[in-house]
Coordinates of C-alpha atoms in Angstrom, one line a residue:
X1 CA 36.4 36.4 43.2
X2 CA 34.1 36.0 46.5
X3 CA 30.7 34.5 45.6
X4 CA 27.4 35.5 46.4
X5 CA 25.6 33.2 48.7
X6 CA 22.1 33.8 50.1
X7 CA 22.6 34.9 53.4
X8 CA 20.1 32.0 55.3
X9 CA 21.3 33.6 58.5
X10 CA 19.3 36.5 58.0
X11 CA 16.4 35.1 56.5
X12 CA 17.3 36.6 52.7
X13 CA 17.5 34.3 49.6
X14 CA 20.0 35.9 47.1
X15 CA 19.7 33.3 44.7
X16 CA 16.4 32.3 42.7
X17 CA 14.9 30.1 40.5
X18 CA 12.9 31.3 37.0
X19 CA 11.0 29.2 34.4
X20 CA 10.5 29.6 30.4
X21 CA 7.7 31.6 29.1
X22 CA 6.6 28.8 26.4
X23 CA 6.7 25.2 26.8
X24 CA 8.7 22.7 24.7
X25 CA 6.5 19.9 23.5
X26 CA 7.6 16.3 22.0
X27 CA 7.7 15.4 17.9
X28 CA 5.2 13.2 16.3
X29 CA 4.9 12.2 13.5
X30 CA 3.4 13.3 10.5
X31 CA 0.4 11.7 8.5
X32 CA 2.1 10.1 5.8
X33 CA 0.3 6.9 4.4
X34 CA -3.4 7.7 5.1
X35 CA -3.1 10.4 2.7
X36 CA -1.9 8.2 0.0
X37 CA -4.7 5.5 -0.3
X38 CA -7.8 5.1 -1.4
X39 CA -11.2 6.3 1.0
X40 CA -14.0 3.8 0.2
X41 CA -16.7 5.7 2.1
X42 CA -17.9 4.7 5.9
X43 CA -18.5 1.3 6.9
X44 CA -20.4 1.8 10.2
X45 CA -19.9 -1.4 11.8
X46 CA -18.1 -3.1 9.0
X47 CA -17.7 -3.3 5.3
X48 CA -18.2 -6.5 3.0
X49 CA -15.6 -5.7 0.3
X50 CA -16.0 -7.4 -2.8
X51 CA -13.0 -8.2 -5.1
X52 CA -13.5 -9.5 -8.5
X53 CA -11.2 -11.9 -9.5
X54 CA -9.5 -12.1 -13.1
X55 CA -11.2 -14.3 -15.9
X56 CA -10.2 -15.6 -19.8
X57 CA -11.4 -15.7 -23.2
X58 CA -12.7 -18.5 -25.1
X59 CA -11.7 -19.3 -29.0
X60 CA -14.7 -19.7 -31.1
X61 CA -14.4 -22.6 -33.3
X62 CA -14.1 -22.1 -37.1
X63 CA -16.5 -24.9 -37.9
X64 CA -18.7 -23.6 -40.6
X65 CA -21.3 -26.5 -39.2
X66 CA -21.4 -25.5 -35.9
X67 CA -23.6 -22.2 -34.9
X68 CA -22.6 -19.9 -32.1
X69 CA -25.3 -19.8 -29.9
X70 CA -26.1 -19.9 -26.1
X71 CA -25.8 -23.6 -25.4
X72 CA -22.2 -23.5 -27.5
X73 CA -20.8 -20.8 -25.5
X74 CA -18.5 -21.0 -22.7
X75 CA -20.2 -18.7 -19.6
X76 CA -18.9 -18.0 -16.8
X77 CA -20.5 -17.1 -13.4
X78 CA -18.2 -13.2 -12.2
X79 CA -18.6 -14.0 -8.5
X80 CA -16.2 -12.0 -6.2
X81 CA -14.3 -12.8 -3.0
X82 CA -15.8 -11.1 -0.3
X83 CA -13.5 -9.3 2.7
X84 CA -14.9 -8.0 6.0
X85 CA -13.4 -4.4 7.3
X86 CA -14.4 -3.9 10.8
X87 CA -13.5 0.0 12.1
X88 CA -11.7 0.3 15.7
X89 CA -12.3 3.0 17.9
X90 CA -9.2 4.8 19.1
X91 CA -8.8 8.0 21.5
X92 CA -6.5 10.0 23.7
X93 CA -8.1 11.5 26.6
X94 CA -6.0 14.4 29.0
X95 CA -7.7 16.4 32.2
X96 CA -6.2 19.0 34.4
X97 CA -8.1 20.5 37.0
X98 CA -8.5 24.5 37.8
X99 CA -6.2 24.5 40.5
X100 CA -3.2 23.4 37.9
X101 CA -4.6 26.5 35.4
X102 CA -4.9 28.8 38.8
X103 CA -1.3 27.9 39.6
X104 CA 0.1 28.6 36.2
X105 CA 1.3 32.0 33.7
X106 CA 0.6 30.7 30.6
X107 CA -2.2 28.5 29.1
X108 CA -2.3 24.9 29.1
X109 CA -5.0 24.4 27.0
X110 CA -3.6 25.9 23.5
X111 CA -0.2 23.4 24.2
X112 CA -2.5 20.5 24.9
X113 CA -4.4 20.4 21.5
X114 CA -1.3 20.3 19.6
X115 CA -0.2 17.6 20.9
X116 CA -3.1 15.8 20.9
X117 CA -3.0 16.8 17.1
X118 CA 0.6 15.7 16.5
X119 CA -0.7 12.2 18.6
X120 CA -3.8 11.3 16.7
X121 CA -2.0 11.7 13.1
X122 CA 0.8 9.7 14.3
X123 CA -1.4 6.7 15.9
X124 CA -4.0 6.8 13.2
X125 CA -1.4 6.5 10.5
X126 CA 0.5 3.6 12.7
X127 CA -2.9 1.6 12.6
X128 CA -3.1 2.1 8.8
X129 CA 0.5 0.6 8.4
X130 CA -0.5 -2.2 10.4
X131 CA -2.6 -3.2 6.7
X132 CA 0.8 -4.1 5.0
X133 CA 1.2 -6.9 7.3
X134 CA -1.4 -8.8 5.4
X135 CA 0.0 -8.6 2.2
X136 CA 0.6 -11.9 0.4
X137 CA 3.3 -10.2 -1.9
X138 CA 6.7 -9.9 0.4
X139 CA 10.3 -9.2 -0.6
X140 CA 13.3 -8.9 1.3
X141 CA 13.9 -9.5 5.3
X142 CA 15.3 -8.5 8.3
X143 CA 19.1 -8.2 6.8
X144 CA 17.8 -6.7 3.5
X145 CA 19.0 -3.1 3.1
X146 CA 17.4 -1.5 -0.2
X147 CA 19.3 -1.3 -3.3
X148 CA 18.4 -0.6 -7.4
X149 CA 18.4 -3.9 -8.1
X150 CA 15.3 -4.5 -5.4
X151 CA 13.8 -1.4 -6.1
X152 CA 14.1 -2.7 -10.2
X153 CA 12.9 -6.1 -9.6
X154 CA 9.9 -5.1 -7.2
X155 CA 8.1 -2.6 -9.9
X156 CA 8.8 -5.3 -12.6
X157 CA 6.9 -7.7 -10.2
X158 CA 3.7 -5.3 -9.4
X159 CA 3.8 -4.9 -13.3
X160 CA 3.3 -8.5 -13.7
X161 CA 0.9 -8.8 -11.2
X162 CA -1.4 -6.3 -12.3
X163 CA -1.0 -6.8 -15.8
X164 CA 0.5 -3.5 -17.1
X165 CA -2.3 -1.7 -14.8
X166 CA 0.8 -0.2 -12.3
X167 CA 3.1 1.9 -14.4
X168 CA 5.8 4.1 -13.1
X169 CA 4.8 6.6 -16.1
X170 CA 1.6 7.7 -14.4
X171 CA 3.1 8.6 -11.6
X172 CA 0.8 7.2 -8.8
X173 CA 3.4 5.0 -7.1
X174 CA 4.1 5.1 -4.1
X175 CA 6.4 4.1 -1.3
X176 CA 6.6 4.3 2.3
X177 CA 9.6 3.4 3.8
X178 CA 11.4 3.4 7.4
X179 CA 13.6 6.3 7.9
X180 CA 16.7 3.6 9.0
X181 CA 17.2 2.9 5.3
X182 CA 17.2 6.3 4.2
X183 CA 20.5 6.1 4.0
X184 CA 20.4 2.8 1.8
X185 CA 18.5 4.4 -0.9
X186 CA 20.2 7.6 -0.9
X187 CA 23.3 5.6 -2.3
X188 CA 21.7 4.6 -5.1
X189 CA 23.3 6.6 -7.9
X190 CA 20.1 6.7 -10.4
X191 CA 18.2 8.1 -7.8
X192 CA 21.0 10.8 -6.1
X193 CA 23.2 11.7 -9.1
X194 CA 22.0 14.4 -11.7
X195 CA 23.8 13.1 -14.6
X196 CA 21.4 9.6 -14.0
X197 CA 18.7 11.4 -12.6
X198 CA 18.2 14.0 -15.8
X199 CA 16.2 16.4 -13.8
X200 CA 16.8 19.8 -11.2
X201 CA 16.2 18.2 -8.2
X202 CA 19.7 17.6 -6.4
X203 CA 19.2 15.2 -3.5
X204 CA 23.2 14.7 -2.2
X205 CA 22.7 18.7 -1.5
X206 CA 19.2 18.9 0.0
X207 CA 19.7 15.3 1.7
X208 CA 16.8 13.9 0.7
X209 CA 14.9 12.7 -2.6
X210 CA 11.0 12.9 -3.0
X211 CA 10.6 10.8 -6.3
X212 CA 13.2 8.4 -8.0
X213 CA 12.5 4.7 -10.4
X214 CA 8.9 5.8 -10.7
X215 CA 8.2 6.2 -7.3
X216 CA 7.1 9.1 -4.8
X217 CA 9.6 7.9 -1.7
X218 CA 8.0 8.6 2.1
X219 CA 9.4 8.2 4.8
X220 CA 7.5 7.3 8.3
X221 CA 9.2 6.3 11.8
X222 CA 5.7 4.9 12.4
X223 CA 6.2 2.5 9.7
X224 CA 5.4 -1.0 11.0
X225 CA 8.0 -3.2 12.7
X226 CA 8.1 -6.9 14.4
X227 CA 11.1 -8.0 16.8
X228 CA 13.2 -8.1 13.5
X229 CA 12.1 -6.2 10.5
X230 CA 10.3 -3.1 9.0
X231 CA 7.6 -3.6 6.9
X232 CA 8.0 -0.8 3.9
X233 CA 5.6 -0.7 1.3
X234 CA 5.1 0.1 -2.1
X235 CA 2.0 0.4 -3.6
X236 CA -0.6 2.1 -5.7
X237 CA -3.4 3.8 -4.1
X238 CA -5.4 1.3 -4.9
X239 CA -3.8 -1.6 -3.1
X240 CA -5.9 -0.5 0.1
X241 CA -9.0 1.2 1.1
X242 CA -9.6 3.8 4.5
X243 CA -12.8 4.2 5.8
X244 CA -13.7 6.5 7.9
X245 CA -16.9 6.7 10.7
X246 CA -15.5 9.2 12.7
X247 CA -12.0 11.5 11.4
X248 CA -9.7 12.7 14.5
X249 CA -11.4 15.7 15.9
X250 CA -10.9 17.2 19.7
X251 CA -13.8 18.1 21.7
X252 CA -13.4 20.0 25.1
X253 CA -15.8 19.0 28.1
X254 CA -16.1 20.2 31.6
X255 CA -16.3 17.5 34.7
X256 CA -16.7 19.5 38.0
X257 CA -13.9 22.0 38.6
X258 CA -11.4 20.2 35.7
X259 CA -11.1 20.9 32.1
X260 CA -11.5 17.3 29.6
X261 CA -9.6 17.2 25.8
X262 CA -11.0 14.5 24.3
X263 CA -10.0 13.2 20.8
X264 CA -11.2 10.4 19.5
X265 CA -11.4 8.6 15.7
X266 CA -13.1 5.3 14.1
X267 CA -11.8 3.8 10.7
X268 CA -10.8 0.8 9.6
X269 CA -8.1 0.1 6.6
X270 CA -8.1 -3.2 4.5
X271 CA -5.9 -4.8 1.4
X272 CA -8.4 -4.3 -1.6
X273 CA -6.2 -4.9 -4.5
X274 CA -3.3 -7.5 -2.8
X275 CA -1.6 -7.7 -6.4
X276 CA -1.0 -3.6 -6.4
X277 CA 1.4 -3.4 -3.4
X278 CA 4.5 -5.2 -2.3
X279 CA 5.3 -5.5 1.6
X280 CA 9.5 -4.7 1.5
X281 CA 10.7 -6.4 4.5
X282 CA 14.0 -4.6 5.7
X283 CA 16.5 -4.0 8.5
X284 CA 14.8 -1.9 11.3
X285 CA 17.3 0.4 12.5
X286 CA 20.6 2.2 11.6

């Protein structure tokens, strides 16, 4: 069969070109950590955070001679450790002028502000992750994919080191985790197969698992990561503190003949209870 070719010789173009009526924008991700930890209020230009440290009792004696009173007890002085958290300022800044909108069917600015909104949750809940770094309690590294035994072993340990004050029964644990050890986790059998699991939920059907060992399981691509491994996290709210001067909002401006979004937040995130979370260092990628 003959094709049609636009006839150039006689000035007529049989052939044209058409775009979409919608645009197709990029993913972000979701806000997943933020949510999940403790707001301490605003700290303006910083915060002194003051951690108390744990102290001990002292045996009275059982002399009938000696008397109990001021000068025969052991005091002690409850001074806390005092932390610094300094907010950051972050934004995302986009312009087009008139002459793009003039030139254009459909609206830009509607497609702009969501994903501005997609960006800001996304970055703002990076930063946060960026806290687990400081964390003095570590497990694993960059060959470690998850298993029970370290999923056991690492509630056992925050148990320790808060005393009984994290328990898997209250259901406040949490857990934030790369998506490249997904996999790892769903191959655990407590947390996959009904018959272990003793509940409705069915994750070898629905692919995915919200809450298994205790623990309310997230996962975030925005998860922190060096040149060699992922720094998970589980923790209870507690373990860290958000404070906020300024949430992500989006404010439109006009500079001469172009159109300004402007989003722009201030917080700052800090370790406040070191002993309630666990940094679970792990491979990276799939």
């Amino acid at each position: 069969m003959a094709a049609i070719t636009g006839m150039t010789a006689r000035g007529v173009a049989l052939d044209f070109t058409t775009w979409t009526k919608t645009f197709f924008l990029p993913s972000w991700e979701k806000m997943v950590f933020i949510p999940r930890i403790k707001d301490a209020g605003r700290p303006y230009a910083s915060a002194k955070m003051r951690t108390f440290p744990r102290f001990s009792w002292s045996t009275l004696s059982s002399s009938t001679t000696a008397v109990a009173s001021n000068v025969n007890l052991n005091w002690i002085a409850p001074l806390p450790t005092v932390a610094t958290l300094t907010p950051s300022g972050y934004y995302i800044a986009l312009s087009w002028d008139d002459q793009q909108d003039d030139s254009i069917e459909l609206g830009l600015e509607s497609p702009f502000r969501r994903m501005m909104e997609g960006c800001a949750a996304e970055a703002c809940d990076a930063a946060a992750l960026d806290a687990v770094a400081s964390l003095t309690q570590v497990v694993g590294d960059a060959s470690t994919h998850p298993d029970l035994a370290l999923v056991r072993s690492t509630i056992a340990a925050l148990r320790m080191a808060t005393y009984g004050a994290v328990d898997v029964r209250d259901g406040a644990l949490q857990g934030v985790f790369t998506p490249a050890v997904e996999p790892d986790l769903l191959s655990i059998p407590e947390m996959t197969q009904a018959n272990y699991r003793g509940d409705g939920e069915n994750p070898l059907v629905k692919g995915f698992f919200s809450k298994g060992s205790g623990i309310n399981w997230n996962y975030s691509t925005a998860v922190d990561k060096d040149s060699t491994y992922a720094n998970n996290v589980i923790f209870d709210p507690e373990a860290f503190a958000i404070m906020w001067n300024t949430h992500p909002s989006i404010e439109k401006q006009r500079d001469g003949l172009a159109t300004q979004l402007l989003s722009y937040a201030n917080f700052g995130v800090a370790v406040a209870r070191n002993e309630k979370a666990y940094a679970v260092r792990t491979v990276a990628s799939l």
